[in-house]
């Protein structure tokens, strides 16, 4: 009876309850967004194929919110149109937060077709199901990589998009599809272009745990922590410490590092402000650029470990300097980054890393 009630609650619209489909909700950013949505009283369905996500994160969310009708997890691949259509037909979604994606610049230059399939093609499948089942609100997870390497800093939403790697190109194609479709419908669309995400849940419930084989391509914060824990001999092989000859103040790349707690706050504000027939496009960053050398020094202070760094030649498809102008999102969504102390964000994430040496662990049986 409880199981039946559980299913019925997700399949019916309920007054005063907003049901959000979170694609990629087992991943780093998606799980943090799910936690925030659940805390704010939303009903959430996570769809994830666990290729990059962690079932351990989902289990923690399920333990935190065990009440029927709050959270369900569906194991599925967004590339499977029949499975996605079935999910939409069996659940009454009010909105979609579309996080699911492969998301590493370096990896995208090695496996471009994987990126076009996973990002562009899979977004088309989601859009088709939304259209078929009359789900009219979309919050799309995009990236500053769609801008490429602009001549002028900071980047505004009006900056011309000229992506220079398959990751950025695939995301821009997905944006274009969404925008074209929105012109023929009354969809409420919010496109959020992230800058470089760091940090983790301040209360230590969730963190970042990428697949070990992708450490070289992953976020520089993860590589710093691996080096601090002795998993890696240093930062020599991480993609972002490649290059000391950029035209920046210390020769290394400059990036805008945004705390994941601030990022998910931007998503909730975007969902609250989404209006039928309107499109909002926003940069989500701090407005301040920090160099890779500055980042590494902050990580050393946060971990208390003298991390070894050997800078190598720059990687293909990368860019020298990228930071945002967050004026538009501040004015229109009343959002401003609050967690802007780089060292503090890294300390929070480091606490989770130290407490979870094996990440979320490897469960013997996959939950469903």
Coordinates of C-alpha atoms in Angstrom, one line a residue:
X1 CA 0.0 0.0 0.0
X2 CA 2.8 2.4 0.9
X3 CA 4.6 1.5 -2.4
X4 CA 1.4 2.2 -4.4
X5 CA 0.9 5.5 -2.6
X6 CA 4.5 6.4 -3.3
X7 CA 4.0 5.8 -7.1
X8 CA 0.6 7.6 -7.2
X9 CA 2.1 10.8 -5.6
X10 CA 4.7 11.1 -8.4
X11 CA 2.1 10.4 -11.1
X12 CA -0.4 13.1 -10.1
X13 CA -0.2 16.8 -9.9
X14 CA -0.7 18.1 -6.4
X15 CA -1.8 21.7 -5.6
X16 CA 1.0 23.6 -3.9
X17 CA 3.7 20.9 -4.7
X18 CA 6.1 21.5 -7.6
X19 CA 7.5 18.2 -9.0
X20 CA 11.0 18.7 -10.6
X21 CA 12.7 16.2 -12.8
X22 CA 16.5 16.5 -12.1
X23 CA 18.5 14.8 -14.8
X24 CA 22.0 13.9 -13.6
X25 CA 20.8 14.3 -10.0
X26 CA 23.3 11.7 -8.8
X27 CA 26.2 13.8 -10.0
X28 CA 28.2 16.5 -8.1
X29 CA 26.1 19.5 -9.0
X30 CA 22.8 17.7 -9.5
X31 CA 22.9 16.0 -6.1
X32 CA 23.5 19.4 -4.4
X33 CA 20.7 20.9 -6.4
X34 CA 18.4 18.0 -5.3
X35 CA 19.3 18.6 -1.7
X36 CA 18.4 22.2 -1.9
X37 CA 15.1 21.5 -3.8
X38 CA 14.1 18.9 -1.2
X39 CA 14.9 21.3 1.7
X40 CA 12.7 23.9 0.0
X41 CA 9.7 21.6 -0.2
X42 CA 9.9 20.5 -3.8
X43 CA 9.1 17.0 -5.0
X44 CA 12.0 15.5 -6.9
X45 CA 12.6 12.7 -9.4
X46 CA 16.2 12.0 -10.2
X47 CA 17.0 10.3 -13.5
X48 CA 20.6 9.2 -13.9
X49 CA 22.5 6.4 -15.7
X50 CA 25.3 6.6 -13.0
X51 CA 28.1 6.8 -15.7
X52 CA 29.3 9.9 -13.8
X53 CA 27.0 10.1 -10.9
X54 CA 27.1 8.3 -7.5
X55 CA 24.3 6.1 -6.2
X56 CA 25.8 6.8 -2.8
X57 CA 24.7 10.4 -3.1
X58 CA 21.2 9.4 -3.9
X59 CA 21.1 7.1 -0.9
X60 CA 22.1 9.9 1.4
X61 CA 19.3 12.1 -0.1
X62 CA 16.8 9.3 0.4
X63 CA 17.8 8.9 4.0
X64 CA 17.5 12.6 4.6
X65 CA 14.0 12.8 3.0
X66 CA 12.4 9.4 3.5
X67 CA 8.8 10.5 3.4
X68 CA 6.6 9.1 0.6
X69 CA 6.3 11.5 -2.4
X70 CA 9.4 13.5 -1.7
X71 CA 12.2 11.8 -3.8
X72 CA 12.4 9.0 -6.2
X73 CA 15.4 7.7 -8.3
X74 CA 15.1 6.2 -11.7
X75 CA 18.0 4.5 -13.4
X76 CA 17.8 5.4 -17.1
X77 CA 19.9 6.7 -19.9
X78 CA 18.7 9.9 -21.6
X79 CA 19.9 8.6 -24.9
X80 CA 17.1 6.0 -24.7
X81 CA 14.1 7.9 -26.1
X82 CA 11.6 5.1 -25.3
X83 CA 12.7 5.0 -21.7
X84 CA 12.6 8.8 -21.3
X85 CA 9.2 9.0 -22.9
X86 CA 8.0 6.3 -20.4
X87 CA 9.3 8.3 -17.5
X88 CA 7.5 11.4 -18.6
X89 CA 4.3 9.4 -19.2
X90 CA 4.3 7.9 -15.7
X91 CA 5.2 11.0 -13.8
X92 CA 3.6 14.4 -13.6
X93 CA 6.5 16.8 -13.9
X94 CA 6.1 20.6 -13.5
X95 CA 9.7 21.4 -14.4
X96 CA 13.0 20.0 -15.6
X97 CA 16.4 20.8 -14.3
X98 CA 18.7 19.4 -16.9
X99 CA 22.2 18.7 -15.5
X100 CA 23.0 15.4 -17.0
X101 CA 26.1 15.7 -19.2
X102 CA 29.7 14.7 -19.6
X103 CA 31.6 17.9 -18.7
X104 CA 35.4 17.9 -19.2
X105 CA 37.1 20.1 -21.7
X106 CA 40.1 17.9 -22.1
X107 CA 38.1 14.7 -22.5
X108 CA 35.9 16.4 -25.1
X109 CA 38.9 17.1 -27.4
X110 CA 39.7 13.4 -27.2
X111 CA 36.2 12.0 -27.6
X112 CA 34.2 14.6 -29.5
X113 CA 31.4 12.3 -30.7
X114 CA 30.7 11.2 -27.1
X115 CA 30.2 14.8 -26.2
X116 CA 27.8 15.6 -29.1
X117 CA 25.8 12.5 -28.3
X118 CA 25.7 12.9 -24.6
X119 CA 25.0 16.6 -24.5
X120 CA 23.4 17.7 -27.7
X121 CA 21.5 14.5 -28.8
X122 CA 20.3 13.7 -25.2
X123 CA 19.0 17.2 -24.7
X124 CA 16.9 16.8 -27.9
X125 CA 15.4 13.6 -26.4
X126 CA 14.5 15.6 -23.2
X127 CA 13.0 18.4 -25.2
X128 CA 10.9 16.0 -27.3
X129 CA 9.5 14.4 -24.2
X130 CA 8.8 17.7 -22.6
X131 CA 6.8 18.8 -25.7
X132 CA 4.9 15.5 -25.9
X133 CA 3.9 15.6 -22.2
X134 CA 3.3 19.4 -21.9
X135 CA 6.1 20.1 -19.4
X136 CA 6.7 23.8 -19.8
X137 CA 9.5 24.8 -17.5
X138 CA 13.2 24.1 -18.2
X139 CA 16.2 25.1 -16.2
X140 CA 19.2 24.3 -18.4
X141 CA 22.7 23.7 -17.1
X142 CA 25.1 25.3 -19.6
X143 CA 28.6 26.6 -19.4
X144 CA 30.9 29.6 -20.0
X145 CA 32.7 27.3 -22.4
X146 CA 30.1 28.3 -25.0
X147 CA 31.8 31.7 -25.1
X148 CA 35.2 30.4 -26.1
X149 CA 37.9 33.0 -25.6
X150 CA 36.4 36.4 -25.9
X151 CA 38.5 39.5 -26.6
X152 CA 37.0 41.4 -23.8
X153 CA 36.6 40.6 -20.1
X154 CA 34.4 40.3 -18.1
X155 CA 32.0 38.1 -20.0
X156 CA 28.4 39.3 -20.2
X157 CA 25.4 37.5 -21.6
X158 CA 25.8 39.5 -24.8
X159 CA 29.3 38.3 -25.4
X160 CA 29.5 36.5 -28.7
X161 CA 29.6 32.7 -28.3
X162 CA 32.5 31.2 -30.3
X163 CA 33.2 27.9 -28.5
X164 CA 36.7 26.4 -29.2
X165 CA 36.3 22.8 -27.9
X166 CA 33.7 20.1 -28.4
X167 CA 32.3 20.5 -24.9
X168 CA 31.5 24.2 -25.5
X169 CA 30.2 23.5 -29.0
X170 CA 27.9 20.7 -27.9
X171 CA 26.5 22.9 -25.1
X172 CA 25.9 25.8 -27.5
X173 CA 24.1 23.4 -29.9
X174 CA 21.9 22.3 -27.1
X175 CA 21.2 26.0 -26.1
X176 CA 20.3 26.7 -29.8
X177 CA 17.8 23.8 -29.9
X178 CA 16.2 25.0 -26.7
X179 CA 15.9 28.6 -27.9
X180 CA 14.5 27.6 -31.3
X181 CA 11.9 25.3 -29.7
X182 CA 11.0 28.0 -27.1
X183 CA 10.0 30.4 -30.0
X184 CA 7.2 28.0 -31.1
X185 CA 5.9 27.2 -27.6
X186 CA 5.1 29.0 -24.3
X187 CA 7.9 27.3 -22.5
X188 CA 9.5 29.0 -19.5
X189 CA 13.3 28.7 -20.2
X190 CA 16.2 29.6 -18.0
X191 CA 19.7 28.9 -19.3
X192 CA 22.5 29.2 -16.7
X193 CA 26.1 29.4 -17.9
X194 CA 28.4 28.2 -15.1
X195 CA 31.9 29.2 -14.5
X196 CA 34.3 26.9 -12.6
X197 CA 32.4 25.1 -9.8
X198 CA 34.1 24.3 -6.5
X199 CA 33.1 23.5 -2.9
X200 CA 30.5 21.1 -1.4
X201 CA 27.6 21.0 1.1
X202 CA 28.6 23.1 4.1
X203 CA 27.0 20.5 6.4
X204 CA 29.2 17.7 5.0
X205 CA 26.4 15.5 3.6
X206 CA 27.5 15.6 -0.1
X207 CA 30.7 16.1 -1.9
X208 CA 32.4 15.5 -5.3
X209 CA 33.5 12.0 -6.2
X210 CA 34.4 11.6 -9.9
X211 CA 35.4 8.3 -11.4
X212 CA 39.1 7.6 -10.7
X213 CA 39.9 7.2 -14.4
X214 CA 38.8 10.8 -15.1
X215 CA 40.9 12.4 -12.4
X216 CA 43.2 14.0 -15.0
X217 CA 40.3 15.7 -16.8
X218 CA 38.3 16.6 -13.7
X219 CA 38.1 19.8 -11.7
X220 CA 41.3 21.2 -10.4
X221 CA 40.0 21.1 -6.8
X222 CA 39.6 17.3 -7.0
X223 CA 43.1 17.0 -8.3
X224 CA 44.5 19.2 -5.5
X225 CA 42.7 17.0 -2.9
X226 CA 44.0 13.8 -4.5
X227 CA 47.5 15.2 -4.3
X228 CA 47.0 16.3 -0.7
X229 CA 45.8 12.8 0.2
X230 CA 48.7 11.2 -1.7
X231 CA 46.5 9.5 -4.2
X232 CA 48.4 11.4 -6.9
X233 CA 52.0 12.4 -6.7
X234 CA 51.2 16.0 -7.4
X235 CA 49.4 18.3 -9.8
X236 CA 51.8 17.6 -12.7
X237 CA 49.3 15.7 -14.8
X238 CA 46.2 17.7 -14.2
X239 CA 45.0 19.5 -17.3
X240 CA 44.5 22.9 -15.8
X241 CA 48.1 23.3 -14.6
X242 CA 49.3 22.9 -18.1
X243 CA 50.4 26.2 -19.4
X244 CA 52.6 29.0 -17.9
X245 CA 52.8 31.1 -21.0
X246 CA 49.3 32.6 -21.1
X247 CA 49.0 36.4 -21.3
X248 CA 48.0 36.7 -17.7
X249 CA 49.7 38.3 -14.6
X250 CA 51.4 35.1 -13.6
X251 CA 51.3 33.1 -16.9
X252 CA 48.7 30.6 -15.7
X253 CA 45.0 30.4 -16.7
X254 CA 42.5 32.7 -15.0
X255 CA 39.1 31.3 -14.0
X256 CA 36.0 32.4 -12.1
X257 CA 35.5 29.9 -9.3
X258 CA 31.9 29.6 -8.1
X259 CA 30.9 27.7 -5.0
X260 CA 28.3 24.9 -5.6
X261 CA 26.1 26.2 -2.8
X262 CA 25.8 29.5 -4.6
X263 CA 25.3 27.7 -7.9
X264 CA 22.3 25.7 -6.7
X265 CA 20.8 28.9 -5.2
X266 CA 20.9 30.4 -8.6
X267 CA 19.0 27.4 -10.0
X268 CA 16.2 27.7 -7.3
X269 CA 15.9 31.5 -8.0
X270 CA 15.7 30.8 -11.7
X271 CA 13.0 28.2 -11.2
X272 CA 11.0 30.6 -9.0
X273 CA 11.3 33.4 -11.6
X274 CA 10.7 31.3 -14.7
X275 CA 7.7 32.7 -16.7
X276 CA 5.8 31.0 -19.6
X277 CA 6.8 32.3 -23.0
X278 CA 10.0 33.9 -21.6
X279 CA 13.7 33.0 -21.8
X280 CA 16.3 34.0 -19.3
X281 CA 20.0 33.6 -20.0
X282 CA 22.4 34.2 -17.1
X283 CA 26.1 33.9 -16.3
X284 CA 26.6 32.3 -12.9
X285 CA 30.0 33.4 -11.5
X286 CA 31.5 35.7 -8.8
X287 CA 32.7 38.3 -11.3
X288 CA 36.3 37.9 -10.1
X289 CA 39.0 35.9 -11.8
X290 CA 41.7 33.9 -10.0
X291 CA 44.8 32.4 -11.6
X292 CA 45.5 28.7 -11.4
X293 CA 48.6 29.5 -9.3
X294 CA 46.5 31.5 -6.8
X295 CA 44.0 28.6 -6.7
X296 CA 46.8 26.1 -5.9
X297 CA 48.2 28.3 -3.1
X298 CA 44.6 28.5 -1.6
X299 CA 44.3 24.7 -1.8
X300 CA 47.7 24.3 -0.1
X301 CA 46.5 26.5 2.8
X302 CA 43.1 24.8 2.9
X303 CA 44.5 21.3 3.2
X304 CA 47.7 22.1 5.1
X305 CA 49.7 20.1 2.6
X306 CA 52.6 21.4 0.5
X307 CA 51.2 20.0 -2.8
X308 CA 53.8 19.5 -5.5
X309 CA 53.2 21.3 -8.7
X310 CA 55.0 20.9 -12.0
X311 CA 53.6 23.0 -14.8
X312 CA 53.5 21.4 -18.3
X313 CA 52.8 22.9 -21.7
X314 CA 49.2 24.0 -22.3
X315 CA 46.5 21.6 -23.4
X316 CA 44.5 21.8 -26.6
X317 CA 41.2 23.6 -26.6
X318 CA 41.9 25.7 -23.5
X319 CA 41.7 29.5 -23.1
X320 CA 43.7 32.0 -21.1
X321 CA 41.2 34.1 -19.1
X322 CA 37.5 33.7 -18.3
X323 CA 35.5 35.5 -15.7
X324 CA 31.9 36.7 -15.5
X325 CA 30.0 39.9 -15.2
X326 CA 27.2 38.8 -12.9
X327 CA 25.2 42.1 -13.1
X328 CA 22.3 40.6 -15.1
X329 CA 21.6 37.8 -12.7
X330 CA 21.9 40.1 -9.7
X331 CA 19.4 42.6 -11.2
X332 CA 16.9 40.1 -12.6
X333 CA 17.0 37.2 -10.1
X334 CA 18.3 38.9 -7.0
X335 CA 21.2 36.5 -6.9
X336 CA 24.7 37.2 -5.8
X337 CA 27.5 34.8 -4.9
X338 CA 28.0 34.7 -1.2
X339 CA 30.6 32.0 -0.7
X340 CA 33.5 33.9 -2.4
X341 CA 36.4 33.1 -0.1
X342 CA 38.3 30.5 -2.2
X343 CA 40.2 29.1 0.8
X344 CA 37.0 28.6 2.8
X345 CA 35.2 26.9 -0.1
X346 CA 38.1 24.5 -0.5
X347 CA 38.3 23.9 3.3
X348 CA 34.6 22.8 3.3
X349 CA 35.2 20.5 0.4
X350 CA 38.4 19.2 1.9
X351 CA 36.5 18.2 5.1
X352 CA 34.2 16.0 3.0
X353 CA 37.1 14.5 1.1
X354 CA 39.0 13.6 4.3
X355 CA 35.8 12.0 5.8
X356 CA 35.1 10.0 2.6
X357 CA 38.4 8.6 1.5
X358 CA 36.7 6.2 -0.9
X359 CA 34.2 8.8 -2.1
X360 CA 30.7 7.4 -1.7
X361 CA 32.0 3.9 -1.9
X362 CA 31.0 1.2 -4.3
X363 CA 27.6 -0.4 -3.4
X364 CA 27.3 -4.1 -4.1
X365 CA 23.7 -3.7 -5.3
X366 CA 22.5 -0.8 -7.4
X367 CA 19.4 0.9 -5.9
X368 CA 16.5 1.6 -8.2

